[in-house]
Amino acid sequence: LSALLNSLQMGFRTLAIEKRSSDVWKLLGAVKTQFSDFGDLLDKTQKKLKEASNSIENASRKSRVIQRKLRDVTSLSGKEAVAMLGKDAGGEENETEISEE
């Protein structure tokens, strides 16, 4: 009788372990699906970051072109620039003047 009860107890433990194992596999399947979606999101984010980086690079390139074109233009003093453009024109006040070549 004791052996039969031990056998039944082991059987129930095995069933419980199998059920938990099944639950764990289902959970891992859900995690795998979500992780795949997360990977796709990372790829999209990386693409957008590259686009933003390229956009900044293009803006910097255009800024350098404009600076080259303006190289020969005489700068106004900070006070004169503020008087013409107003305080909120932005940028740092630059008191140096670029001489004409």
PDB file of N, CA and C in Angstrom:
ATOM      1  N   LEU A   1       0.835  -1.191   0.000  1.00  0.00           N
ATOM      2  CA  LEU A   1       0.000   0.000   0.000  1.00  0.00           C
ATOM      3  C   LEU A   1       0.884   1.259   0.000  1.00  0.00           C
ATOM      4  N   SER A   2       1.933   1.245   0.785  1.00  0.00           N
ATOM      5  CA  SER A   2       2.851   2.381   0.852  1.00  0.00           C
ATOM      6  C   SER A   2       3.509   2.616  -0.504  1.00  0.00           C
ATOM      7  N   ALA A   3       3.892   1.551  -1.174  1.00  0.00           N
ATOM      8  CA  ALA A   3       4.524   1.668  -2.488  1.00  0.00           C
ATOM      9  C   ALA A   3       3.545   2.259  -3.492  1.00  0.00           C
ATOM     10  N   LEU A   4       2.271   1.863  -3.412  1.00  0.00           N
ATOM     11  CA  LEU A   4       1.235   2.383  -4.312  1.00  0.00           C
ATOM     12  C   LEU A   4       1.029   3.881  -4.071  1.00  0.00           C
ATOM     13  N   LEU A   5       0.972   4.281  -2.807  1.00  0.00           N
ATOM     14  CA  LEU A   5       0.804   5.697  -2.487  1.00  0.00           C
ATOM     15  C   LEU A   5       2.011   6.520  -2.953  1.00  0.00           C
ATOM     16  N   ASN A   6       3.205   5.974  -2.749  1.00  0.00           N
ATOM     17  CA  ASN A   6       4.416   6.650  -3.230  1.00  0.00           C
ATOM     18  C   ASN A   6       4.394   6.784  -4.750  1.00  0.00           C
ATOM     19  N   SER A   7       3.950   5.746  -5.411  1.00  0.00           N
ATOM     20  CA  SER A   7       3.861   5.760  -6.870  1.00  0.00           C
ATOM     21  C   SER A   7       2.860   6.820  -7.340  1.00  0.00           C
ATOM     22  N   LEU A   8       1.691   6.892  -6.670  1.00  0.00           N
ATOM     23  CA  LEU A   8       0.689   7.905  -7.016  1.00  0.00           C
ATOM     24  C   LEU A   8       1.235   9.311  -6.759  1.00  0.00           C
ATOM     25  N   GLN A   9       1.907   9.463  -5.635  1.00  0.00           N
ATOM     26  CA  GLN A   9       2.467  10.769  -5.300  1.00  0.00           C
ATOM     27  C   GLN A   9       3.492  11.195  -6.355  1.00  0.00           C
ATOM     28  N   MET A  10       4.346  10.294  -6.768  1.00  0.00           N
ATOM     29  CA  MET A  10       5.341  10.594  -7.803  1.00  0.00           C
ATOM     30  C   MET A  10       4.655  10.929  -9.126  1.00  0.00           C
ATOM     31  N   GLY A  11       3.580  10.217  -9.428  1.00  0.00           N
ATOM     32  CA  GLY A  11       2.827  10.488 -10.655  1.00  0.00           C
ATOM     33  C   GLY A  11       2.240  11.892 -10.644  1.00  0.00           C
ATOM     34  N   PHE A  12       1.643  12.278  -9.504  1.00  0.00           N
ATOM     35  CA  PHE A  12       1.067  13.622  -9.397  1.00  0.00           C
ATOM     36  C   PHE A  12       2.155  14.703  -9.472  1.00  0.00           C
ATOM     37  N   ARG A  13       3.293  14.428  -8.861  1.00  0.00           N
ATOM     38  CA  ARG A  13       4.403  15.380  -8.937  1.00  0.00           C
ATOM     39  C   ARG A  13       4.878  15.528 -10.382  1.00  0.00           C
ATOM     40  N   THR A  14       4.958  14.409 -11.075  1.00  0.00           N
ATOM     41  CA  THR A  14       5.378  14.440 -12.479  1.00  0.00           C
ATOM     42  C   THR A  14       4.395  15.242 -13.315  1.00  0.00           C
ATOM     43  N   LEU A  15       3.089  15.036 -13.078  1.00  0.00           N
ATOM     44  CA  LEU A  15       2.073  15.797 -13.805  1.00  0.00           C
ATOM     45  C   LEU A  15       2.190  17.294 -13.508  1.00  0.00           C
ATOM     46  N   ALA A  16       2.419  17.628 -12.249  1.00  0.00           N
ATOM     47  CA  ALA A  16       2.558  19.036 -11.873  1.00  0.00           C
ATOM     48  C   ALA A  16       3.786  19.652 -12.547  1.00  0.00           C
ATOM     49  N   ILE A  17       4.873  18.904 -12.572  1.00  0.00           N
ATOM     50  CA  ILE A  17       6.096  19.393 -13.219  1.00  0.00           C
ATOM     51  C   ILE A  17       5.864  19.579 -14.715  1.00  0.00           C
ATOM     52  N   GLU A  18       5.176  18.625 -15.349  1.00  0.00           N
ATOM     53  CA  GLU A  18       4.892  18.725 -16.784  1.00  0.00           C
ATOM     54  C   GLU A  18       4.007  19.935 -17.083  1.00  0.00           C
ATOM     55  N   LYS A  19       3.020  20.189 -16.206  1.00  0.00           N
ATOM     56  CA  LYS A  19       2.141  21.342 -16.412  1.00  0.00           C
ATOM     57  C   LYS A  19       2.933  22.638 -16.290  1.00  0.00           C
ATOM     58  N   ARG A  20       3.780  22.721 -15.268  1.00  0.00           N
ATOM     59  CA  ARG A  20       4.597  23.925 -15.089  1.00  0.00           C
ATOM     60  C   ARG A  20       5.565  24.088 -16.262  1.00  0.00           C
ATOM     61  N   SER A  21       6.098  22.972 -16.726  1.00  0.00           N
ATOM     62  CA  SER A  21       6.999  23.009 -17.871  1.00  0.00           C
ATOM     63  C   SER A  21       6.276  23.548 -19.101  1.00  0.00           C
ATOM     64  N   SER A  22       5.049  23.114 -19.291  1.00  0.00           N
ATOM     65  CA  SER A  22       4.235  23.601 -20.402  1.00  0.00           C
ATOM     66  C   SER A  22       3.974  25.099 -20.263  1.00  0.00           C
ATOM     67  N   ASP A  23       3.675  25.547 -19.045  1.00  0.00           N
ATOM     68  CA  ASP A  23       3.450  26.973 -18.798  1.00  0.00           C
ATOM     69  C   ASP A  23       4.711  27.787 -19.102  1.00  0.00           C
ATOM     70  N   VAL A  24       5.852  27.251 -18.702  1.00  0.00           N
ATOM     71  CA  VAL A  24       7.121  27.936 -18.946  1.00  0.00           C
ATOM     72  C   VAL A  24       7.381  28.045 -20.449  1.00  0.00           C
ATOM     73  N   TRP A  25       7.113  26.970 -21.194  1.00  0.00           N
ATOM     74  CA  TRP A  25       7.316  27.002 -22.646  1.00  0.00           C
ATOM     75  C   TRP A  25       6.391  28.018 -23.314  1.00  0.00           C
ATOM     76  N   LYS A  26       5.153  28.106 -22.840  1.00  0.00           N
ATOM     77  CA  LYS A  26       4.227  29.103 -23.392  1.00  0.00           C
ATOM     78  C   LYS A  26       4.742  30.513 -23.113  1.00  0.00           C
ATOM     79  N   LEU A  27       5.214  30.720 -21.893  1.00  0.00           N
ATOM     80  CA  LEU A  27       5.761  32.022 -21.530  1.00  0.00           C
ATOM     81  C   LEU A  27       6.980  32.361 -22.390  1.00  0.00           C
ATOM     82  N   LEU A  28       7.856  31.388 -22.591  1.00  0.00           N
ATOM     83  CA  LEU A  28       9.025  31.616 -23.439  1.00  0.00           C
ATOM     84  C   LEU A  28       8.620  31.925 -24.878  1.00  0.00           C
ATOM     85  N   GLY A  29       7.561  31.270 -25.359  1.00  0.00           N
ATOM     86  CA  GLY A  29       7.053  31.565 -26.703  1.00  0.00           C
ATOM     87  C   GLY A  29       6.563  32.999 -26.810  1.00  0.00           C
ATOM     88  N   ALA A  30       5.854  33.456 -25.779  1.00  0.00           N
ATOM     89  CA  ALA A  30       5.368  34.840 -25.769  1.00  0.00           C
ATOM     90  C   ALA A  30       6.539  35.818 -25.716  1.00  0.00           C
ATOM     91  N   VAL A  31       7.541  35.514 -24.902  1.00  0.00           N
ATOM     92  CA  VAL A  31       8.723  36.367 -24.806  1.00  0.00           C
ATOM     93  C   VAL A  31       9.445  36.415 -26.146  1.00  0.00           C
ATOM     94  N   LYS A  32       9.549  35.272 -26.812  1.00  0.00           N
ATOM     95  CA  LYS A  32      10.221  35.214 -28.114  1.00  0.00           C
ATOM     96  C   LYS A  32       9.507  36.106 -29.124  1.00  0.00           C
ATOM     97  N   THR A  33       8.180  36.066 -29.139  1.00  0.00           N
ATOM     98  CA  THR A  33       7.404  36.908 -30.052  1.00  0.00           C
ATOM     99  C   THR A  33       7.638  38.378 -29.747  1.00  0.00           C
ATOM    100  N   GLN A  34       7.553  38.738 -28.469  1.00  0.00           N
ATOM    101  CA  GLN A  34       7.754  40.129 -28.080  1.00  0.00           C
ATOM    102  C   GLN A  34       9.186  40.584 -28.371  1.00  0.00           C
ATOM    103  N   PHE A  35      10.143  39.708 -28.180  1.00  0.00           N
ATOM    104  CA  PHE A  35      11.536  40.062 -28.423  1.00  0.00           C
ATOM    105  C   PHE A  35      11.776  40.299 -29.905  1.00  0.00           C
ATOM    106  N   SER A  36      11.115  39.518 -30.743  1.00  0.00           N
ATOM    107  CA  SER A  36      11.201  39.716 -32.189  1.00  0.00           C
ATOM    108  C   SER A  36      10.643  41.085 -32.564  1.00  0.00           C
ATOM    109  N   ASP A  37       9.496  41.446 -31.981  1.00  0.00           N
ATOM    110  CA  ASP A  37       8.900  42.762 -32.227  1.00  0.00           C
ATOM    111  C   ASP A  37       9.837  43.872 -31.739  1.00  0.00           C
ATOM    112  N   PHE A  38      10.495  43.644 -30.618  1.00  0.00           N
ATOM    113  CA  PHE A  38      11.437  44.617 -30.070  1.00  0.00           C
ATOM    114  C   PHE A  38      12.621  44.799 -31.017  1.00  0.00           C
ATOM    115  N   GLY A  39      13.090  43.695 -31.598  1.00  0.00           N
ATOM    116  CA  GLY A  39      14.177  43.769 -32.577  1.00  0.00           C
ATOM    117  C   GLY A  39      13.781  44.600 -33.787  1.00  0.00           C
ATOM    118  N   ASP A  40      12.545  44.411 -34.265  1.00  0.00           N
ATOM    119  CA  ASP A  40      12.048  45.212 -35.388  1.00  0.00           C
ATOM    120  C   ASP A  40      12.004  46.691 -35.017  1.00  0.00           C
ATOM    121  N   LEU A  41      11.564  46.979 -33.804  1.00  0.00           N
ATOM    122  CA  LEU A  41      11.506  48.364 -33.333  1.00  0.00           C
ATOM    123  C   LEU A  41      12.909  48.976 -33.264  1.00  0.00           C
ATOM    124  N   LEU A  42      13.880  48.199 -32.809  1.00  0.00           N
ATOM    125  CA  LEU A  42      15.259  48.688 -32.770  1.00  0.00           C
ATOM    126  C   LEU A  42      15.772  48.988 -34.176  1.00  0.00           C
ATOM    127  N   ASP A  43      15.450  48.127 -35.141  1.00  0.00           N
ATOM    128  CA  ASP A  43      15.862  48.363 -36.525  1.00  0.00           C
ATOM    129  C   ASP A  43      15.258  49.652 -37.073  1.00  0.00           C
ATOM    130  N   LYS A  44      13.967  49.870 -36.802  1.00  0.00           N
ATOM    131  CA  LYS A  44      13.307  51.098 -37.261  1.00  0.00           C
ATOM    132  C   LYS A  44      13.936  52.325 -36.607  1.00  0.00           C
ATOM    133  N   THR A  45      14.230  52.216 -35.307  1.00  0.00           N
ATOM    134  CA  THR A  45      14.842  53.329 -34.584  1.00  0.00           C
ATOM    135  C   THR A  45      16.225  53.637 -35.149  1.00  0.00           C
ATOM    136  N   GLN A  46      16.989  52.596 -35.435  1.00  0.00           N
ATOM    137  CA  GLN A  46      18.319  52.786 -36.006  1.00  0.00           C
ATOM    138  C   GLN A  46      18.227  53.486 -37.362  1.00  0.00           C
ATOM    139  N   LYS A  47      17.254  53.104 -38.170  1.00  0.00           N
ATOM    140  CA  LYS A  47      17.061  53.727 -39.481  1.00  0.00           C
ATOM    141  C   LYS A  47      16.745  55.215 -39.319  1.00  0.00           C
ATOM    142  N   LYS A  48      15.845  55.540 -38.383  1.00  0.00           N
ATOM    143  CA  LYS A  48      15.481  56.941 -38.146  1.00  0.00           C
ATOM    144  C   LYS A  48      16.682  57.741 -37.627  1.00  0.00           C
ATOM    145  N   LEU A  49      17.492  57.128 -36.763  1.00  0.00           N
ATOM    146  CA  LEU A  49      18.678  57.813 -36.253  1.00  0.00           C
ATOM    147  C   LEU A  49      19.672  58.097 -37.375  1.00  0.00           C
ATOM    148  N   LYS A  50      19.826  57.156 -38.301  1.00  0.00           N
ATOM    149  CA  LYS A  50      20.711  57.376 -39.446  1.00  0.00           C
ATOM    150  C   LYS A  50      20.175  58.507 -40.313  1.00  0.00           C
ATOM    151  N   GLU A  51      18.850  58.535 -40.521  1.00  0.00           N
ATOM    152  CA  GLU A  51      18.246  59.614 -41.302  1.00  0.00           C
ATOM    153  C   GLU A  51      18.488  60.962 -40.631  1.00  0.00           C
ATOM    154  N   ALA A  52      18.319  61.009 -39.316  1.00  0.00           N
ATOM    155  CA  ALA A  52      18.549  62.259 -38.581  1.00  0.00           C
ATOM    156  C   ALA A  52      20.014  62.673 -38.680  1.00  0.00           C
ATOM    157  N   SER A  53      20.913  61.717 -38.557  1.00  0.00           N
ATOM    158  CA  SER A  53      22.341  62.006 -38.660  1.00  0.00           C
ATOM    159  C   SER A  53      22.680  62.544 -40.048  1.00  0.00           C
ATOM    160  N   ASN A  54      22.113  61.933 -41.082  1.00  0.00           N
ATOM    161  CA  ASN A  54      22.350  62.412 -42.446  1.00  0.00           C
ATOM    162  C   ASN A  54      21.803  63.821 -42.631  1.00  0.00           C
ATOM    163  N   SER A  55      20.646  64.091 -42.054  1.00  0.00           N
ATOM    164  CA  SER A  55      20.041  65.416 -42.152  1.00  0.00           C
ATOM    165  C   SER A  55      20.923  66.466 -41.475  1.00  0.00           C
ATOM    166  N   ILE A  56      21.448  66.145 -40.307  1.00  0.00           N
ATOM    167  CA  ILE A  56      22.341  67.067 -39.598  1.00  0.00           C
ATOM    168  C   ILE A  56      23.620  67.279 -40.404  1.00  0.00           C
ATOM    169  N   GLU A  57      24.134  66.207 -40.984  1.00  0.00           N
ATOM    170  CA  GLU A  57      25.341  66.310 -41.809  1.00  0.00           C
ATOM    171  C   GLU A  57      25.098  67.224 -43.014  1.00  0.00           C
ATOM    172  N   ASN A  58      23.945  67.085 -43.657  1.00  0.00           N
ATOM    173  CA  ASN A  58      23.608  67.945 -44.795  1.00  0.00           C
ATOM    174  C   ASN A  58      23.478  69.400 -44.363  1.00  0.00           C
ATOM    175  N   ALA A  59      22.846  69.634 -43.220  1.00  0.00           N
ATOM    176  CA  ALA A  59      22.703  71.002 -42.711  1.00  0.00           C
ATOM    177  C   ALA A  59      24.072  71.598 -42.395  1.00  0.00           C
ATOM    178  N   SER A  60      24.967  70.813 -41.821  1.00  0.00           N
ATOM    179  CA  SER A  60      26.320  71.294 -41.519  1.00  0.00           C
ATOM    180  C   SER A  60      27.064  71.633 -42.804  1.00  0.00           C
ATOM    181  N   ARG A  61      26.909  70.795 -43.811  1.00  0.00           N
ATOM    182  CA  ARG A  61      27.550  71.037 -45.098  1.00  0.00           C
ATOM    183  C   ARG A  61      27.046  72.355 -45.701  1.00  0.00           C
ATOM    184  N   LYS A  62      25.731  72.556 -45.668  1.00  0.00           N
ATOM    185  CA  LYS A  62      25.157  73.796 -46.198  1.00  0.00           C
ATOM    186  C   LYS A  62      25.628  74.999 -45.390  1.00  0.00           C
ATOM    187  N   SER A  63      25.756  74.834 -44.082  1.00  0.00           N
ATOM    188  CA  SER A  63      26.243  75.919 -43.230  1.00  0.00           C
ATOM    189  C   SER A  63      27.667  76.301 -43.620  1.00  0.00           C
ATOM    190  N   ARG A  64      28.515  75.315 -43.890  1.00  0.00           N
ATOM    191  CA  ARG A  64      29.894  75.603 -44.299  1.00  0.00           C
ATOM    192  C   ARG A  64      29.925  76.320 -45.649  1.00  0.00           C
ATOM    193  N   VAL A  65      29.041  75.922 -46.566  1.00  0.00           N
ATOM    194  CA  VAL A  65      28.968  76.591 -47.866  1.00  0.00           C
ATOM    195  C   VAL A  65      28.575  78.051 -47.677  1.00  0.00           C
ATOM    196  N   ILE A  66      27.566  78.299 -46.836  1.00  0.00           N
ATOM    197  CA  ILE A  66      27.124  79.673 -46.576  1.00  0.00           C
ATOM    198  C   ILE A  66      28.251  80.471 -45.930  1.00  0.00           C
ATOM    199  N   GLN A  67      28.967  79.863 -44.977  1.00  0.00           N
ATOM    200  CA  GLN A  67      30.075  80.563 -44.322  1.00  0.00           C
ATOM    201  C   GLN A  67      31.162  80.926 -45.331  1.00  0.00           C
ATOM    202  N   ARG A  68      31.460  80.025 -46.277  1.00  0.00           N
ATOM    203  CA  ARG A  68      32.453  80.332 -47.309  1.00  0.00           C
ATOM    204  C   ARG A  68      31.984  81.498 -48.175  1.00  0.00           C
ATOM    205  N   LYS A  69      30.700  81.499 -48.523  1.00  0.00           N
ATOM    206  CA  LYS A  69      30.153  82.576 -49.352  1.00  0.00           C
ATOM    207  C   LYS A  69      30.193  83.911 -48.612  1.00  0.00           C
ATOM    208  N   LEU A  70      30.014  83.874 -47.294  1.00  0.00           N
ATOM    209  CA  LEU A  70      29.982  85.097 -46.497  1.00  0.00           C
ATOM    210  C   LEU A  70      31.360  85.524 -45.998  1.00  0.00           C
ATOM    211  N   ARG A  71      32.399  84.781 -46.352  1.00  0.00           N
ATOM    212  CA  ARG A  71      33.740  85.052 -45.839  1.00  0.00           C
ATOM    213  C   ARG A  71      34.180  86.493 -46.123  1.00  0.00           C
ATOM    214  N   ASP A  72      33.821  87.000 -47.295  1.00  0.00           N
ATOM    215  CA  ASP A  72      34.277  88.333 -47.687  1.00  0.00           C
ATOM    216  C   ASP A  72      33.354  89.453 -47.226  1.00  0.00           C
ATOM    217  N   VAL A  73      32.284  89.116 -46.533  1.00  0.00           N
ATOM    218  CA  VAL A  73      31.345  90.133 -46.062  1.00  0.00           C
ATOM    219  C   VAL A  73      31.827  90.659 -44.719  1.00  0.00           C
ATOM    220  N   THR A  74      31.799  91.965 -44.551  1.00  0.00           N
ATOM    221  CA  THR A  74      32.237  92.581 -43.299  1.00  0.00           C
ATOM    222  C   THR A  74      31.169  92.377 -42.232  1.00  0.00           C
ATOM    223  N   SER A  75      31.613  91.945 -41.061  1.00  0.00           N
ATOM    224  CA  SER A  75      30.693  91.740 -39.941  1.00  0.00           C
ATOM    225  C   SER A  75      30.414  93.059 -39.253  1.00  0.00           C
ATOM    226  N   LEU A  76      29.238  93.173 -38.700  1.00  0.00           N
ATOM    227  CA  LEU A  76      28.899  94.337 -37.887  1.00  0.00           C
ATOM    228  C   LEU A  76      29.282  94.048 -36.451  1.00  0.00           C
ATOM    229  N   SER A  77      29.464  95.099 -35.670  1.00  0.00           N
ATOM    230  CA  SER A  77      29.726  94.894 -34.249  1.00  0.00           C
ATOM    231  C   SER A  77      28.470  94.295 -33.622  1.00  0.00           C
ATOM    232  N   GLY A  78      28.621  93.743 -32.455  1.00  0.00           N
ATOM    233  CA  GLY A  78      27.487  93.126 -31.767  1.00  0.00           C
ATOM    234  C   GLY A  78      26.350  94.103 -31.552  1.00  0.00           C
ATOM    235  N   LYS A  79      26.688  95.325 -31.190  1.00  0.00           N
ATOM    236  CA  LYS A  79      25.655  96.337 -30.934  1.00  0.00           C
ATOM    237  C   LYS A  79      24.913  96.692 -32.216  1.00  0.00           C
ATOM    238  N   GLU A  80      25.656  96.828 -33.310  1.00  0.00           N
ATOM    239  CA  GLU A  80      25.021  97.161 -34.587  1.00  0.00           C
ATOM    240  C   GLU A  80      24.113  96.023 -35.057  1.00  0.00           C
ATOM    241  N   ALA A  81      24.577  94.796 -34.866  1.00  0.00           N
ATOM    242  CA  ALA A  81      23.774  93.640 -35.277  1.00  0.00           C
ATOM    243  C   ALA A  81      22.484  93.573 -34.472  1.00  0.00           C
ATOM    244  N   VAL A  82      22.577  93.817 -33.161  1.00  0.00           N
ATOM    245  CA  VAL A  82      21.386  93.798 -32.310  1.00  0.00           C
ATOM    246  C   VAL A  82      20.441  94.914 -32.724  1.00  0.00           C
ATOM    247  N   ALA A  83      21.013  96.074 -33.059  1.00  0.00           N
ATOM    248  CA  ALA A  83      20.174  97.198 -33.475  1.00  0.00           C
ATOM    249  C   ALA A  83      19.416  96.871 -34.761  1.00  0.00           C
ATOM    250  N   MET A  84      20.057  96.156 -35.670  1.00  0.00           N
ATOM    251  CA  MET A  84      19.408  95.825 -36.944  1.00  0.00           C
ATOM    252  C   MET A  84      18.442  94.652 -36.823  1.00  0.00           C
ATOM    253  N   LEU A  85      18.857  93.622 -36.094  1.00  0.00           N
ATOM    254  CA  LEU A  85      18.089  92.376 -36.054  1.00  0.00           C
ATOM    255  C   LEU A  85      17.264  92.206 -34.792  1.00  0.00           C
ATOM    256  N   GLY A  86      17.563  92.936 -33.756  1.00  0.00           N
ATOM    257  CA  GLY A  86      16.875  92.762 -32.485  1.00  0.00           C
ATOM    258  C   GLY A  86      17.616  91.782 -31.603  1.00  0.00           C
ATOM    259  N   LYS A  87      17.283  91.786 -30.330  1.00  0.00           N
ATOM    260  CA  LYS A  87      17.953  90.921 -29.348  1.00  0.00           C
ATOM    261  C   LYS A  87      17.786  89.442 -29.649  1.00  0.00           C
ATOM    262  N   ASP A  88      16.616  89.052 -30.112  1.00  0.00           N
ATOM    263  CA  ASP A  88      16.307  87.632 -30.277  1.00  0.00           C
ATOM    264  C   ASP A  88      16.782  87.067 -31.605  1.00  0.00           C
ATOM    265  N   ALA A  89      17.694  87.751 -32.285  1.00  0.00           N
ATOM    266  CA  ALA A  89      18.188  87.254 -33.569  1.00  0.00           C
ATOM    267  C   ALA A  89      19.030  86.007 -33.374  1.00  0.00           C
ATOM    268  N   GLY A  90      19.497  85.774 -32.164  1.00  0.00           N
ATOM    269  CA  GLY A  90      20.225  84.555 -31.844  1.00  0.00           C
ATOM    270  C   GLY A  90      21.710  84.696 -32.114  1.00  0.00           C
ATOM    271  N   GLY A  91      22.438  83.655 -31.764  1.00  0.00           N
ATOM    272  CA  GLY A  91      23.868  83.635 -31.990  1.00  0.00           C
ATOM    273  C   GLY A  91      24.617  84.377 -30.911  1.00  0.00           C
ATOM    274  N   GLU A  92      25.926  84.224 -30.961  1.00  0.00           N
ATOM    275  CA  GLU A  92      26.777  84.897 -29.997  1.00  0.00           C
ATOM    276  C   GLU A  92      27.134  86.265 -30.552  1.00  0.00           C
ATOM    277  N   GLU A  93      27.298  87.217 -29.674  1.00  0.00           N
ATOM    278  CA  GLU A  93      27.729  88.530 -30.121  1.00  0.00           C
ATOM    279  C   GLU A  93      29.197  88.434 -30.478  1.00  0.00           C
ATOM    280  N   ASN A  94      29.518  88.845 -31.696  1.00  0.00           N
ATOM    281  CA  ASN A  94      30.883  88.755 -32.172  1.00  0.00           C
ATOM    282  C   ASN A  94      31.354  90.151 -32.531  1.00  0.00           C
ATOM    283  N   GLU A  95      32.304  90.677 -31.784  1.00  0.00           N
ATOM    284  CA  GLU A  95      32.775  92.039 -31.976  1.00  0.00           C
ATOM    285  C   GLU A  95      33.839  92.135 -33.068  1.00  0.00           C
ATOM    286  N   THR A  96      34.351  90.997 -33.540  1.00  0.00           N
ATOM    287  CA  THR A  96      35.403  91.045 -34.548  1.00  0.00           C
ATOM    288  C   THR A  96      34.804  91.249 -35.918  1.00  0.00           C
ATOM    289  N   GLU A  97      35.560  91.968 -36.728  1.00  0.00           N
ATOM    290  CA  GLU A  97      35.111  92.219 -38.087  1.00  0.00           C
ATOM    291  C   GLU A  97      35.997  91.451 -39.041  1.00  0.00           C
ATOM    292  N   ILE A  98      35.388  90.941 -40.084  1.00  0.00           N
ATOM    293  CA  ILE A  98      36.144  90.245 -41.115  1.00  0.00           C
ATOM    294  C   ILE A  98      36.478  91.274 -42.182  1.00  0.00           C
ATOM    295  N   SER A  99      37.751  91.439 -42.473  1.00  0.00           N
ATOM    296  CA  SER A  99      38.133  92.447 -43.459  1.00  0.00           C
ATOM    297  C   SER A  99      37.856  91.937 -44.863  1.00  0.00           C
ATOM    298  N   GLU A 100      37.570  92.870 -45.763  1.00  0.00           N
ATOM    299  CA  GLU A 100      37.311  92.511 -47.150  1.00  0.00           C
ATOM    300  C   GLU A 100      38.634  92.225 -47.822  1.00  0.00           C
ATOM    301  N   GLU A 101      38.653  91.190 -48.663  1.00  0.00           N
ATOM    302  CA  GLU A 101      39.883  90.829 -49.369  1.00  0.00           C
ATOM    303  C   GLU A 101      39.889  91.394 -50.753  1.00  0.00           C
TER     304      GLU A 101
END
